[in-house]
GROMACS .gro file of C-alpha atoms in nm:
model
  349
    1MET     CA    1   6.581  -6.315   5.674
    2ASN     CA    2   6.551  -6.603   5.920
    3LEU     CA    3   6.420  -6.477   6.249
    4PRO     CA    4   6.374  -6.668   6.587
    5ALA     CA    5   6.022  -6.812   6.633
    6SER     CA    6   6.049  -6.783   7.009
    7ARG     CA    7   5.961  -6.460   7.183
    8PRO     CA    8   6.220  -6.234   7.337
    9ALA     CA    9   6.243  -6.214   7.718
   10ARG     CA   10   6.064  -5.879   7.731
   11LEU     CA   11   5.731  -5.798   7.561
   12SER     CA   12   5.489  -5.509   7.594
   13PRO     CA   13   5.112  -5.582   7.621
   14PHE     CA   14   5.025  -5.425   7.283
   15ILE     CA   15   4.906  -5.539   6.933
   16PHE     CA   16   4.986  -5.243   6.709
   17GLY     CA   17   4.850  -5.150   6.366
   18CYS     CA   18   5.077  -4.957   6.116
   19ASP     CA   19   4.991  -4.673   5.891
   20GLY     CA   20   5.039  -4.785   5.533
   21LEU     CA   21   5.169  -5.040   5.285
   22GLU     CA   22   5.520  -5.054   5.416
   23VAL     CA   23   5.687  -5.003   5.754
   24THR     CA   24   5.842  -4.660   5.798
   25THR     CA   25   6.161  -4.570   5.961
   26ASP     CA   26   5.986  -4.414   6.261
   27GLU     CA   27   5.773  -4.724   6.307
   28VAL     CA   28   6.074  -4.962   6.286
   29SER     CA   29   6.239  -4.763   6.565
   30LEU     CA   30   5.921  -4.742   6.777
   31PHE     CA   31   5.835  -5.108   6.740
   32GLY     CA   32   6.193  -5.212   6.811
   33ASP     CA   33   6.189  -5.007   7.138
   34VAL     CA   34   5.838  -5.105   7.263
   35GLN     CA   35   5.846  -5.486   7.161
   36PRO     CA   36   5.475  -5.532   7.113
   37PHE     CA   37   5.342  -5.875   7.133
   38GLY     CA   38   5.211  -5.857   6.775
   39PHE     CA   39   5.064  -5.656   6.491
   40ILE     CA   40   4.722  -5.620   6.315
   41LEU     CA   41   4.656  -5.534   5.944
   42PHE     CA   42   4.370  -5.350   5.767
   43LYS     CA   43   4.274  -5.273   5.428
   44ARG     CA   44   4.497  -4.953   5.424
   45ASN     CA   45   4.785  -5.188   5.459
   46ILE     CA   46   4.699  -5.420   5.166
   47ASP     CA   47   4.763  -5.377   4.783
   48SER     CA   48   4.905  -5.698   4.659
   49PRO     CA   49   5.038  -6.035   4.773
   50ASP     CA   50   5.407  -5.939   4.706
   51GLN     CA   51   5.353  -5.599   4.898
   52LEU     CA   52   5.184  -5.788   5.176
   53ARG     CA   53   5.467  -6.034   5.214
   54ALA     CA   54   5.724  -5.754   5.227
   55LEU     CA   55   5.516  -5.565   5.495
   56THR     CA   56   5.468  -5.874   5.732
   57ALA     CA   57   5.849  -5.939   5.684
   58GLY     CA   58   5.933  -5.576   5.766
   59LEU     CA   59   5.727  -5.581   6.083
   60ARG     CA   60   5.886  -5.899   6.212
   61GLU     CA   61   6.234  -5.761   6.127
   62ALA     CA   62   6.149  -5.447   6.341
   63VAL     CA   63   6.102  -5.667   6.650
   64GLY     CA   64   6.354  -5.932   6.562
   65TRP     CA   65   6.137  -6.236   6.594
   66GLU     CA   66   5.839  -6.416   6.435
   67ALA     CA   67   5.583  -6.208   6.612
   68PRO     CA   68   5.219  -6.296   6.541
   69ILE     CA   69   5.046  -6.074   6.276
   70PHE     CA   70   4.667  -6.065   6.291
   71ILE     CA   71   4.395  -5.961   6.050
   72ASP     CA   72   4.006  -5.959   6.057
   73GLN     CA   73   3.943  -6.184   5.773
   74GLU     CA   74   3.581  -6.304   5.850
   75GLY     CA   75   3.458  -6.287   5.491
   76GLY     CA   76   3.130  -6.097   5.397
   77ARG     CA   77   3.157  -5.740   5.510
   78VAL     CA   78   3.470  -5.768   5.733
   79ASP     CA   79   3.706  -5.865   5.450
   80ARG     CA   80   4.042  -5.701   5.451
   81MET     CA   81   4.187  -5.909   5.163
   82GLY     CA   82   3.947  -5.921   4.867
   83PRO     CA   83   3.933  -5.912   4.489
   84PRO     CA   84   4.124  -5.902   4.260
   85HIS     CA   85   4.396  -6.110   4.448
   86TRP     CA   86   4.169  -6.294   4.688
   87ARG     CA   87   3.827  -6.433   4.671
   88SER     CA   88   3.506  -6.278   4.812
   89TRP     CA   89   3.286  -6.461   5.061
   90MET     CA   90   2.923  -6.440   5.166
   91PRO     CA   91   2.829  -6.316   5.507
   92PRO     CA   92   2.866  -6.597   5.748
   93LEU     CA   93   2.491  -6.586   5.879
   94ASP     CA   94   2.375  -6.608   5.510
   95GLN     CA   95   2.608  -6.906   5.440
   96GLY     CA   96   2.510  -7.094   5.754
   97ALA     CA   97   2.139  -7.054   5.674
   98ALA     CA   98   2.165  -7.161   5.311
   99SER     CA   99   2.398  -7.465   5.372
  100GLY     CA  100   2.167  -7.616   5.634
  101PRO     CA  101   2.228  -7.736   5.979
  102GLY     CA  102   2.380  -8.064   5.879
  103GLN     CA  103   2.642  -7.896   5.647
  104ALA     CA  104   2.699  -7.557   5.804
  105ALA     CA  105   2.989  -7.656   6.029
  106ARG     CA  106   3.173  -7.842   5.743
  107ALA     CA  107   3.125  -7.539   5.510
  108MET     CA  108   3.269  -7.307   5.776
  109GLU     CA  109   3.570  -7.538   5.846
  110LEU     CA  110   3.645  -7.550   5.467
  111ARG     CA  111   3.594  -7.175   5.434
  112TYR     CA  112   3.836  -7.096   5.712
  113ARG     CA  113   4.087  -7.355   5.617
  114LEU     CA  114   4.103  -7.180   5.270
  115ILE     CA  115   4.128  -6.839   5.439
  116ALA     CA  116   4.406  -6.966   5.642
  117ASP     CA  117   4.588  -7.073   5.324
  118ASP     CA  118   4.540  -6.722   5.197
  119LEU     CA  119   4.673  -6.570   5.509
  120ARG     CA  120   4.985  -6.791   5.562
  121ALA     CA  121   5.079  -6.722   5.205
  122VAL     CA  122   5.143  -6.363   5.280
  123GLY     CA  123   5.293  -6.393   5.632
  124ILE     CA  124   4.979  -6.355   5.838
  125ASP     CA  125   4.933  -6.612   6.114
  126GLY     CA  126   4.647  -6.485   6.325
  127ASN     CA  127   4.285  -6.422   6.246
  128CYS     CA  128   4.029  -6.248   6.451
  129ALA     CA  129   3.770  -6.533   6.442
  130PRO     CA  130   3.574  -6.728   6.535
  131MET     CA  131   3.271  -6.539   6.672
  132GLY     CA  132   3.085  -6.682   6.959
  133ASP     CA  133   2.813  -6.416   6.947
  134ILE     CA  134   2.457  -6.533   6.903
  135ALA     CA  135   2.241  -6.337   6.652
  136HIS     CA  136   1.912  -6.197   6.773
  137ALA     CA  137   1.624  -6.025   6.588
  138ASP     CA  138   1.757  -5.682   6.699
  139THR     CA  139   2.123  -5.742   6.688
  140HIS     CA  140   2.281  -5.423   6.541
  141ALA     CA  141   2.348  -5.451   6.166
  142VAL     CA  142   2.721  -5.395   6.219
  143LEU     CA  143   2.728  -5.746   6.377
  144ARG     CA  144   2.418  -5.949   6.280
  145ASN     CA  145   2.509  -6.102   5.952
  146ARG     CA  146   2.866  -6.164   6.071
  147CYS     CA  147   2.729  -6.407   6.339
  148TYR     CA  148   2.715  -6.784   6.265
  149GLY     CA  149   2.365  -6.859   6.382
  150GLU     CA  150   2.066  -6.763   6.598
  151THR     CA  151   2.103  -7.056   6.846
  152LEU     CA  152   2.353  -7.170   7.102
  153GLU     CA  153   2.407  -7.507   6.935
  154SER     CA  154   2.449  -7.358   6.573
  155VAL     CA  155   2.690  -7.090   6.695
  156VAL     CA  156   2.896  -7.322   6.905
  157THR     CA  157   2.935  -7.591   6.631
  158SER     CA  158   3.022  -7.351   6.356
  159ALA     CA  159   3.267  -7.157   6.578
  160ARG     CA  160   3.446  -7.475   6.684
  161ALA     CA  161   3.464  -7.553   6.296
  162VAL     CA  162   3.609  -7.217   6.227
  163ALA     CA  163   3.872  -7.261   6.485
  164ASN     CA  164   3.962  -7.607   6.364
  165GLY     CA  165   4.006  -7.485   6.003
  166LEU     CA  166   4.221  -7.193   6.115
  167LEU     CA  167   4.443  -7.407   6.332
  168ALA     CA  168   4.489  -7.671   6.068
  169GLY     CA  169   4.615  -7.404   5.832
  170GLY     CA  170   4.864  -7.270   6.082
  171VAL     CA  171   4.663  -6.960   6.181
  172LEU     CA  172   4.588  -6.863   6.543
  173PRO     CA  173   4.218  -6.811   6.602
  174VAL     CA  174   4.089  -6.529   6.820
  175LEU     CA  175   3.756  -6.588   6.981
  176LYS     CA  176   3.526  -6.287   6.993
  177HIS     CA  177   3.360  -6.093   7.144
  178ILE     CA  178   3.377  -6.240   7.507
  179PRO     CA  179   3.121  -6.249   7.686
  180GLY     CA  180   2.886  -6.177   7.399
  181HIS     CA  181   2.791  -5.912   7.159
  182GLY     CA  182   2.472  -6.045   7.004
  183ARG     CA  183   2.233  -5.871   7.221
  184ALA     CA  184   2.387  -5.525   7.155
  185THR     CA  185   2.157  -5.287   6.954
  186MET     CA  186   2.427  -5.012   6.918
  187ASP     CA  187   2.746  -5.005   6.719
  188SER     CA  188   3.043  -5.006   6.981
  189HIS     CA  189   3.263  -4.843   6.717
  190MET     CA  190   3.052  -4.529   6.765
  191GLU     CA  191   2.894  -4.556   7.122
  192LEU     CA  192   2.876  -4.782   7.424
  193PRO     CA  193   2.603  -5.061   7.390
  194ARG     CA  194   2.422  -5.156   7.704
  195VAL     CA  195   2.266  -5.505   7.741
  196SER     CA  196   1.969  -5.529   7.983
  197ALA     CA  197   1.911  -5.903   7.982
  198SER     CA  198   1.901  -6.080   8.294
  199ALA     CA  199   2.195  -6.279   8.438
  200GLU     CA  200   2.002  -6.594   8.392
  201ALA     CA  201   1.934  -6.527   8.022
  202LEU     CA  202   2.301  -6.442   7.957
  203ARG     CA  203   2.428  -6.740   8.143
  204ALA     CA  204   2.189  -6.977   7.947
  205SER     CA  205   2.298  -6.847   7.604
  206ASP     CA  206   2.556  -6.574   7.531
  207PHE     CA  207   2.796  -6.679   7.821
  208ALA     CA  208   2.727  -7.043   7.748
  209ALA     CA  209   2.872  -7.012   7.387
  210PHE     CA  210   3.197  -6.888   7.514
  211ARG     CA  211   3.209  -7.135   7.796
  212ALA     CA  212   3.190  -7.411   7.516
  213LEU     CA  213   3.484  -7.262   7.330
  214ASN     CA  214   3.694  -7.154   7.641
  215ASP     CA  215   3.980  -7.372   7.544
  216LEU     CA  216   4.078  -7.156   7.239
  217PRO     CA  217   4.431  -6.987   7.264
  218LEU     CA  218   4.323  -6.626   7.226
  219GLY     CA  219   4.016  -6.421   7.283
  220MET     CA  220   3.882  -6.064   7.254
  221SER     CA  221   3.674  -5.874   7.494
  222ALA     CA  222   3.353  -5.683   7.425
  223HIS     CA  223   3.315  -5.306   7.478
  224ILE     CA  224   2.959  -5.361   7.616
  225VAL     CA  225   2.791  -5.290   7.948
  226TYR     CA  226   2.601  -5.598   8.093
  227GLU     CA  227   2.378  -5.427   8.338
  228ALA     CA  228   2.297  -5.748   8.538
  229PHE     CA  229   2.660  -5.761   8.640
  230SER     CA  230   2.824  -5.410   8.619
  231GLU     CA  231   2.795  -5.047   8.490
  232ARG     CA  232   3.121  -5.048   8.311
  233ALA     CA  233   3.225  -5.187   7.963
  234ALA     CA  234   3.349  -5.536   8.012
  235THR     CA  235   3.691  -5.448   7.859
  236VAL     CA  236   3.782  -5.218   8.141
  237ASP     CA  237   3.588  -5.382   8.425
  238PRO     CA  238   3.770  -5.619   8.664
  239VAL     CA  239   3.436  -5.779   8.752
  240MET     CA  240   3.359  -5.884   8.391
  241VAL     CA  241   3.726  -5.995   8.322
  242GLU     CA  242   3.701  -6.205   8.638
  243LEU     CA  243   3.370  -6.347   8.513
  244ILE     CA  244   3.535  -6.430   8.176
  245ARG     CA  245   3.824  -6.600   8.359
  246GLN     CA  246   3.630  -6.789   8.639
  247GLU     CA  247   3.260  -6.835   8.530
  248ILE     CA  248   3.318  -6.878   8.158
  249GLY     CA  249   3.657  -7.042   8.213
  250PHE     CA  250   3.853  -6.869   7.939
  251GLY     CA  251   4.217  -6.949   8.008
  252GLY     CA  252   4.370  -6.798   7.689
  253LEU     CA  253   4.534  -6.473   7.614
  254LEU     CA  254   4.271  -6.201   7.642
  255MET     CA  255   4.309  -5.908   7.410
  256THR     CA  256   4.089  -5.602   7.402
  257ASP     CA  257   3.871  -5.503   7.108
  258ASP     CA  258   4.015  -5.202   6.938
  259LEU     CA  259   4.105  -4.917   7.170
  260SER     CA  260   4.012  -4.659   6.902
  261MET     CA  261   3.640  -4.753   6.929
  262GLU     CA  262   3.425  -4.477   7.071
  263ALA     CA  263   3.257  -4.714   7.327
  264LEU     CA  264   3.540  -4.635   7.561
  265ASP     CA  265   3.592  -4.314   7.752
  266GLY     CA  266   3.930  -4.137   7.792
  267SER     CA  267   4.240  -4.090   7.598
  268LEU     CA  268   4.403  -4.394   7.433
  269PRO     CA  269   4.671  -4.420   7.714
  270GLU     CA  270   4.387  -4.409   7.981
  271ARG     CA  271   4.186  -4.668   7.791
  272ALA     CA  272   4.482  -4.893   7.770
  273SER     CA  273   4.574  -4.853   8.139
  274ALA     CA  274   4.209  -4.926   8.232
  275SER     CA  275   4.195  -5.241   8.031
  276LEU     CA  276   4.530  -5.389   8.172
  277ALA     CA  277   4.429  -5.294   8.523
  278ALA     CA  278   4.098  -5.475   8.465
  279GLY     CA  279   4.292  -5.785   8.386
  280CYS     CA  280   4.316  -5.798   8.000
  281ASP     CA  281   4.645  -5.942   7.886
  282VAL     CA  282   4.698  -5.736   7.582
  283VAL     CA  283   4.551  -5.413   7.437
  284LEU     CA  284   4.472  -5.389   7.068
  285TYR     CA  285   4.525  -5.049   6.882
  286CYS     CA  286   4.428  -5.080   6.516
  287LYS     CA  287   4.455  -4.733   6.362
  288GLY     CA  288   4.833  -4.707   6.335
  289VAL     CA  289   4.844  -4.323   6.366
  290PHE     CA  290   5.210  -4.256   6.465
  291SER     CA  291   5.125  -3.987   6.708
  292GLU     CA  292   4.886  -4.227   6.888
  293LEU     CA  293   5.139  -4.505   6.867
  294LYS     CA  294   5.391  -4.270   7.046
  295ALA     CA  295   5.136  -4.190   7.319
  296LEU     CA  296   5.093  -4.561   7.383
  297ALA     CA  297   5.456  -4.626   7.379
  298GLU     CA  298   5.515  -4.376   7.664
  299ILE     CA  299   5.308  -4.595   7.895
  300ALA     CA  300   5.458  -4.920   7.763
  301GLU     CA  301   5.525  -5.168   8.039
  302ASP     CA  302   5.646  -5.527   8.045
  303MET     CA  303   5.390  -5.795   8.014
  304LYS     CA  304   5.304  -5.968   8.342
  305GLU     CA  305   5.420  -6.320   8.414
  306THR     CA  306   5.061  -6.457   8.381
  307SER     CA  307   5.015  -6.290   8.068
  308LEU     CA  308   5.346  -6.410   7.925
  309SER     CA  309   5.247  -6.764   8.018
  310ARG     CA  310   4.931  -6.723   7.824
  311ALA     CA  311   5.111  -6.569   7.532
  312ASP     CA  312   5.350  -6.870   7.532
  313ALA     CA  313   5.066  -7.110   7.534
  314ALA     CA  314   4.900  -6.922   7.239
  315LEU     CA  315   5.228  -6.926   7.049
  316GLU     CA  316   5.271  -7.292   7.096
  317ALA     CA  317   4.932  -7.340   6.919
  318ARG     CA  318   5.088  -7.189   6.605
  319ARG     CA  319   5.201  -7.461   6.388
  320ALA     CA  320   5.299  -7.539   6.034
  321PRO     CA  321   4.980  -7.584   5.816
  322ASP     CA  322   4.875  -7.919   5.700
  323THR     CA  323   4.892  -8.002   5.325
  324ILE     CA  324   4.567  -7.957   5.130
  325ASP     CA  325   4.435  -8.008   4.778
  326ARG     CA  326   4.306  -7.657   4.742
  327ARG     CA  327   4.116  -7.723   4.416
  328ALA     CA  328   3.930  -8.016   4.579
  329MET     CA  329   3.859  -7.812   4.904
  330GLU     CA  330   3.723  -7.536   4.698
  331ALA     CA  331   3.489  -7.773   4.505
  332GLU     CA  332   3.351  -7.925   4.820
  333TYR     CA  333   3.293  -7.589   4.974
  334GLU     CA  334   3.117  -7.463   4.646
  335ALA     CA  335   2.899  -7.781   4.660
  336LEU     CA  336   2.794  -7.721   5.015
  337VAL     CA  337   2.694  -7.365   4.965
  338SER     CA  338   2.569  -7.386   4.608
  339GLY     CA  339   2.212  -7.316   4.731
  340ALA     CA  340   2.318  -6.985   4.880
  341LEU     CA  341   2.510  -6.899   4.562
  342VAL     CA  342   2.200  -6.975   4.345
  343LYS     CA  343   1.975  -6.766   4.566
  344GLY     CA  344   2.224  -6.474   4.556
  345GLN     CA  345   2.245  -6.491   4.185
  346ALA     CA  346   1.857  -6.499   4.150
  347ALA     CA  347   1.831  -6.195   4.382
  348ASP     CA  348   2.092  -6.008   4.179
  349GLY     CA  349   1.903  -6.080   3.859
   0.00000   0.00000   0.00000
């Protein structure tokens, strides 16, 4: 079925998850009525390439256009598509350390160009990467080895390479977690992290990483309190969203991190309303529980003109992938990370 690539005149500021391996009749009806900006998929939605192609096609048919479909395909622990149909990847921090400073960025660009190839083959054209978060000694384990490095320079260089690899493969990158998750010592899936670093320290490192990447088309907010600036989580705080826009200079479409995470207070509709009131363009709801989708649908509103303009700019960055020699690209990648692979095999032995 050929669907228009351009968006409809009306969109609501949601990215929705769905419940299972195929779109249900109830989901089709709700998605058609609400017209979310896009969708996001998780392991529960994935069984095989053929099934996944049918699911992505069904989601787009429900809304009547080539809506963007996102996934968290970082590699390492955050790996929604894995064996036996797709390859596994080492954690990004481990890969970066093993491949060395002169090769880390190239290895990351190859890795994410290959990931983009996998995603486009099943109808997915958005990936929640790169991460601009800088790893620290006490970064919570839920995040630490997902980071690209422990210095501003290494993170920015690798994050730019990740974005380039995704864009070349026809996949929209989503920069996360703005304005910086690396200093968090708690898991925002379970509780609200608080960062006590000074404004000067944050501006010199964490915020600086995102400032260097502020031209990317989409970004994701952090559910974190930065005590030097505010007492509210950045996602729901107008002060922090203004900082993201003005001081960091991020001009792309800003989505929230998942509303289901327990870092935020209130019901899902209250969280969504607070995020939009703070200045986020789109709210992300990942679980796909139908009763919760209905609750969010009841507060659906049209996206604001400024947000629609950012959405249009993001969609314009979505292009046909360039042609690659996948076998040659995989061989180059393996050569760059061979030291890490050898170390991993030795540790396993």
